[in-house]
Coordinates of C-alpha atoms in Angstrom, one line a residue:
M1 CA -218.4 181.3 -0.6
G2 CA -218.5 177.8 -2.0
N3 CA -221.5 176.2 -3.7
Q4 CA -223.9 176.5 -0.8
V5 CA -226.0 179.5 0.0
D6 CA -224.7 181.5 3.0
K7 CA -227.3 182.5 5.6
L8 CA -229.2 185.1 3.8
S9 CA -231.2 188.1 5.1
H10 CA -234.7 186.8 4.3
L11 CA -237.2 189.6 3.8
S12 CA -241.0 189.5 3.5
Y13 CA -242.4 190.3 0.1
A14 CA -243.8 193.6 1.4
E15 CA -240.3 194.7 2.5
V16 CA -238.6 194.3 -0.9
P17 CA -238.4 197.1 -3.4
T18 CA -240.7 196.6 -6.3
M19 CA -239.7 199.5 -8.5
D20 CA -239.4 198.6 -12.1
P21 CA -236.1 199.7 -13.7
N22 CA -238.2 201.3 -16.5
G23 CA -239.9 203.6 -14.0
L24 CA -243.2 201.6 -13.9
D25 CA -244.7 200.3 -10.7
P26 CA -245.5 196.6 -11.5
E27 CA -248.6 195.0 -10.1
E28 CA -248.2 192.7 -7.2
G29 CA -248.5 189.0 -7.8
G30 CA -246.3 186.6 -9.6
G31 CA -245.5 183.0 -9.4
G32 CA -245.4 180.4 -6.8
G33 CA -247.6 180.7 -4.1
G34 CA -248.7 180.2 -0.6
P35 CA -248.2 182.5 2.3
G36 CA -244.9 182.9 4.0
P37 CA -241.6 184.8 3.6
R38 CA -240.6 185.9 0.1
I39 CA -237.1 187.0 -0.9
G40 CA -237.8 189.4 -3.7
V41 CA -239.7 190.0 -6.9
S42 CA -239.2 188.7 -10.4
Y43 CA -239.2 191.5 -13.0
I44 CA -240.5 191.0 -16.5
F45 CA -238.5 193.4 -18.7
S46 CA -239.7 194.7 -22.1
S47 CA -236.8 196.9 -23.1
D48 CA -233.2 196.1 -24.3
D49 CA -230.8 198.0 -22.0
D50 CA -228.1 197.8 -24.7
E51 CA -229.8 200.9 -26.2
L52 CA -228.9 202.7 -23.0
E53 CA -225.4 201.3 -22.4
D54 CA -223.5 204.1 -23.9
G55 CA -225.3 206.9 -22.2
G56 CA -227.8 208.1 -24.9
T57 CA -228.4 211.6 -26.0
A58 CA -229.2 214.7 -23.9
A59 CA -232.1 217.0 -24.6
D60 CA -229.7 219.5 -26.2
G61 CA -228.5 216.8 -28.6
S62 CA -225.1 216.4 -27.0
D63 CA -223.6 212.9 -26.4
L64 CA -224.0 211.8 -22.8
R65 CA -221.2 209.2 -23.3
D66 CA -218.5 211.8 -23.3
Q67 CA -220.2 213.7 -20.4
N68 CA -220.3 210.6 -18.3
R69 CA -216.7 209.8 -18.9
E70 CA -215.5 213.3 -18.1
E71 CA -217.6 213.8 -15.0
K72 CA -217.5 210.2 -13.6
P73 CA -214.1 208.5 -14.0
Y74 CA -214.2 204.8 -13.4
D75 CA -213.9 203.9 -9.7
Q76 CA -213.6 200.2 -8.8
R77 CA -214.7 201.0 -5.2
D78 CA -218.2 201.9 -6.5
E79 CA -218.8 198.4 -8.0
V80 CA -221.6 196.4 -6.5
E81 CA -220.4 193.1 -5.1
C82 CA -222.9 190.3 -5.6
A83 CA -223.4 186.6 -6.1
V84 CA -226.1 184.6 -7.9
Y85 CA -227.5 181.2 -6.9
Y86 CA -229.6 178.7 -8.9
R87 CA -231.3 176.9 -6.0
D88 CA -228.3 176.1 -3.8
E89 CA -225.6 176.3 -6.4
C90 CA -223.5 179.5 -6.8
I91 CA -223.4 180.2 -10.6
Y92 CA -222.0 183.8 -10.5
D93 CA -219.7 185.5 -8.1
K94 CA -218.3 189.0 -8.3
T95 CA -216.7 189.8 -5.0
A96 CA -213.2 191.1 -4.0
R97 CA -212.4 187.6 -2.8
S98 CA -213.6 185.7 -5.8
A99 CA -212.5 187.6 -8.9
E100 CA -209.8 189.9 -10.2
L101 CA -211.8 193.0 -10.8
E102 CA -208.9 195.3 -11.7
A103 CA -209.6 197.0 -15.1
A104 CA -206.9 197.9 -17.6
S105 CA -206.7 200.0 -20.8
P106 CA -207.8 198.3 -24.0
E107 CA -204.2 198.4 -25.3
N108 CA -202.9 196.7 -22.2
L109 CA -205.6 194.1 -22.2
L110 CA -204.8 193.0 -25.7
N111 CA -201.6 191.5 -24.5
R112 CA -203.5 189.1 -22.3
C113 CA -206.6 188.2 -24.4
K114 CA -207.0 184.8 -26.0
A115 CA -209.6 183.7 -28.5
G116 CA -212.8 182.8 -26.7
D117 CA -212.3 185.1 -23.7
L118 CA -215.1 187.2 -22.4
V119 CA -214.3 190.9 -22.1
E120 CA -216.2 193.4 -20.0
F121 CA -215.9 197.2 -20.6
V122 CA -216.7 199.3 -17.6
A123 CA -217.3 202.9 -16.8
T124 CA -218.9 204.6 -13.8
G125 CA -222.5 205.5 -14.5
Q126 CA -222.9 203.3 -17.5
Y127 CA -224.1 199.7 -18.2
P128 CA -221.2 197.3 -18.5
H129 CA -220.6 196.2 -22.0
W130 CA -219.6 192.6 -22.8
A131 CA -217.9 191.2 -25.8
V132 CA -216.2 187.9 -27.1
Y133 CA -212.6 188.2 -28.1
V134 CA -212.2 186.3 -31.4
G135 CA -208.5 186.9 -32.1
D136 CA -206.6 189.4 -34.3
F137 CA -207.4 192.3 -31.9
Q138 CA -211.1 191.9 -32.6
V139 CA -214.3 191.2 -30.6
V140 CA -217.8 190.3 -31.4
H141 CA -220.5 192.1 -29.4
L142 CA -224.1 193.1 -29.3
H143 CA -224.2 196.9 -29.7
R144 CA -227.3 199.0 -30.3
S145 CA -229.5 196.1 -31.4
E146 CA -226.9 194.6 -33.8
V147 CA -224.2 191.9 -33.4
K148 CA -221.0 193.5 -34.7
N149 CA -217.4 192.6 -35.3
S150 CA -215.1 195.4 -34.1
F151 CA -211.6 196.0 -33.0
L152 CA -211.3 195.8 -29.2
T153 CA -210.0 199.3 -28.9
D154 CA -212.9 200.6 -30.9
A155 CA -215.5 198.6 -29.0
S156 CA -214.1 200.0 -25.7
Q157 CA -215.1 203.6 -26.6
G158 CA -212.6 204.9 -24.1
R159 CA -213.7 202.6 -21.3
R160 CA -211.4 200.4 -19.2
C161 CA -211.8 196.6 -19.6
R162 CA -211.0 193.2 -18.1
I163 CA -211.3 189.5 -18.8
V164 CA -214.3 188.0 -17.0
N165 CA -214.2 184.3 -17.9
D166 CA -214.7 183.2 -14.3
L167 CA -217.6 185.4 -13.1
Y168 CA -220.1 182.8 -14.3
R169 CA -219.3 179.4 -13.0
F170 CA -220.7 177.4 -15.9
K171 CA -218.5 175.0 -17.8
P172 CA -217.2 176.8 -20.9
L173 CA -217.3 175.5 -24.4
G174 CA -214.0 175.0 -26.3
A175 CA -212.4 178.2 -27.5
D176 CA -213.0 177.4 -31.1
V177 CA -216.7 176.8 -30.5
V178 CA -217.0 180.1 -28.6
V179 CA -215.5 182.0 -31.5
Q180 CA -217.7 180.1 -33.9
N181 CA -220.8 180.9 -31.9
A182 CA -219.9 184.6 -31.9
M183 CA -218.9 184.9 -35.6
E184 CA -222.1 183.1 -36.8
Q185 CA -224.2 185.8 -35.2
V186 CA -222.5 188.8 -36.8
G187 CA -224.9 191.0 -38.7
L188 CA -228.0 189.9 -36.8
K189 CA -230.1 192.9 -35.7
D190 CA -233.4 194.0 -34.2
R191 CA -236.1 191.2 -34.4
E192 CA -233.5 188.6 -35.4
L193 CA -231.8 188.9 -32.0
S194 CA -232.3 186.3 -29.2
W195 CA -230.6 188.4 -26.5
R196 CA -231.6 191.5 -24.6
N197 CA -228.1 192.8 -23.8
S198 CA -224.5 192.3 -24.5
E199 CA -223.8 190.3 -21.4
C200 CA -226.4 187.7 -22.2
F201 CA -225.1 187.4 -25.8
A202 CA -221.4 187.1 -24.8
A203 CA -222.2 184.6 -22.0
W204 CA -224.3 182.5 -24.4
C205 CA -221.4 182.4 -26.9
R206 CA -219.1 181.0 -24.2
F207 CA -221.4 178.7 -22.2
G208 CA -224.0 177.8 -24.8
K209 CA -226.9 177.9 -22.3
R210 CA -230.3 178.7 -23.7
E211 CA -231.2 180.4 -20.4
F212 CA -229.3 183.5 -21.6
K213 CA -231.7 183.8 -24.6
M214 CA -235.0 185.7 -24.6
G215 CA -237.7 183.2 -23.5
G216 CA -235.1 180.6 -22.7
E217 CA -237.0 179.8 -19.5
I218 CA -240.7 179.8 -18.6
R219 CA -241.3 182.5 -16.0
I220 CA -244.0 180.7 -13.9
G221 CA -244.0 178.8 -10.7
K222 CA -241.1 178.8 -8.2
Q223 CA -238.4 181.5 -8.5
P224 CA -235.1 179.5 -8.4
Y225 CA -232.6 182.4 -9.0
R226 CA -231.3 184.4 -6.1
L227 CA -229.3 187.7 -6.5
K228 CA -227.4 188.3 -3.3
I229 CA -226.2 191.9 -3.1
L230 CA -223.4 192.1 -0.5
L231 CA -223.9 195.1 1.9
S232 CA -221.2 194.0 4.3
D233 CA -219.4 190.9 5.5
K234 CA -222.4 189.9 7.5
H235 CA -225.4 191.4 5.7
A236 CA -226.9 191.0 2.2
H237 CA -230.0 192.0 0.4
V238 CA -231.5 189.2 -1.7
L239 CA -233.9 189.2 -4.6
E240 CA -235.4 186.2 -6.3
F241 CA -236.1 185.7 -10.0
Q242 CA -237.9 183.2 -12.2
S243 CA -235.3 183.3 -15.0
L244 CA -231.6 183.9 -15.5
E245 CA -232.4 186.5 -18.1
D246 CA -234.5 188.6 -15.6
M247 CA -231.8 188.3 -13.0
V248 CA -229.1 189.5 -15.4
M249 CA -231.2 192.6 -16.2
E250 CA -231.5 193.5 -12.5
K251 CA -227.9 192.9 -11.9
R252 CA -226.9 195.1 -14.8
R253 CA -229.2 197.8 -13.5
N254 CA -227.3 197.7 -10.2
D255 CA -224.0 197.8 -12.1
H256 CA -225.2 200.9 -13.9
L257 CA -226.3 202.7 -10.7
G258 CA -223.1 201.8 -8.7
R259 CA -222.6 200.8 -5.1
T260 CA -223.3 204.1 -3.6
S261 CA -226.6 204.7 -5.4
V262 CA -227.8 201.1 -4.9
F263 CA -227.1 201.3 -1.1
Q264 CA -228.9 204.7 -1.0
E265 CA -231.9 203.2 -2.9
L266 CA -232.2 200.4 -0.4
A267 CA -231.8 202.7 2.6
N268 CA -234.5 205.0 1.3
H269 CA -236.9 202.1 0.7
F270 CA -236.4 200.5 4.1
N271 CA -236.8 203.9 5.8
S272 CA -240.1 204.4 4.0
V273 CA -241.2 200.8 5.0
G274 CA -240.3 201.6 8.6
D275 CA -242.4 204.8 8.5
L276 CA -245.4 202.9 7.1
K277 CA -245.1 200.3 9.8
R278 CA -244.9 202.9 12.6
E279 CA -248.0 204.7 11.1
S280 CA -249.9 201.4 10.9
G281 CA -248.9 200.6 14.5
A282 CA -250.1 204.0 15.7
Q283 CA -253.5 203.4 14.1

């Protein structure tokens, strides 16, 4: 894919889904103006999706985590392939061509982990959970609004996992600095936190970029981040965001839904847009 943006399927603002992941319908508007084509919408999120990563609790009090694992075994084919660009530079790439997406059991992954590695735990129907491997079979991760130091096998909670050092294309810090960044945050919780989810926390530890923190970028003006969801070899759906943090939140929502559901969501939206256009034309 290189560092230049491929030819993207540009959509007008009215043709892009504007559903908020929290179920709210945001008002139109936003930064950067002037008429002309737009490629998406920047979401401003108010909730921490780490509270939802492990499935939550059902109305009857049962744990949805176990239900999800039993009913929806992990299927790599349902992963959403995507790339992220900051202006013209590719800064994140998760495609079959660019990254080794094969997941292993926690026990098998331990044989390959080195201090400073980023580890992603995956399960169908759940948010991916990220952690920093700090050595001695342990990871540091943001879990349920607290930065914790856990054994990798415990942090996995039955999920499969993989090393994801190369998904983000930023230059990493030295392994000792990555581990130090992670360990210094252990015990932080609630209002002390500067990250909305485990991925932003782990990525900040490895790359040291303030853009992964809450409020790390001002969300006004031009939207420089593009999330390119790959639909096929020749087609993609593109959304534009004002901050890296906002983009990560939407990307994780797609990871949670899975490829099949994301494609169905887009199909339903474009079908409804087509119906509206036909009705407008008839009038």
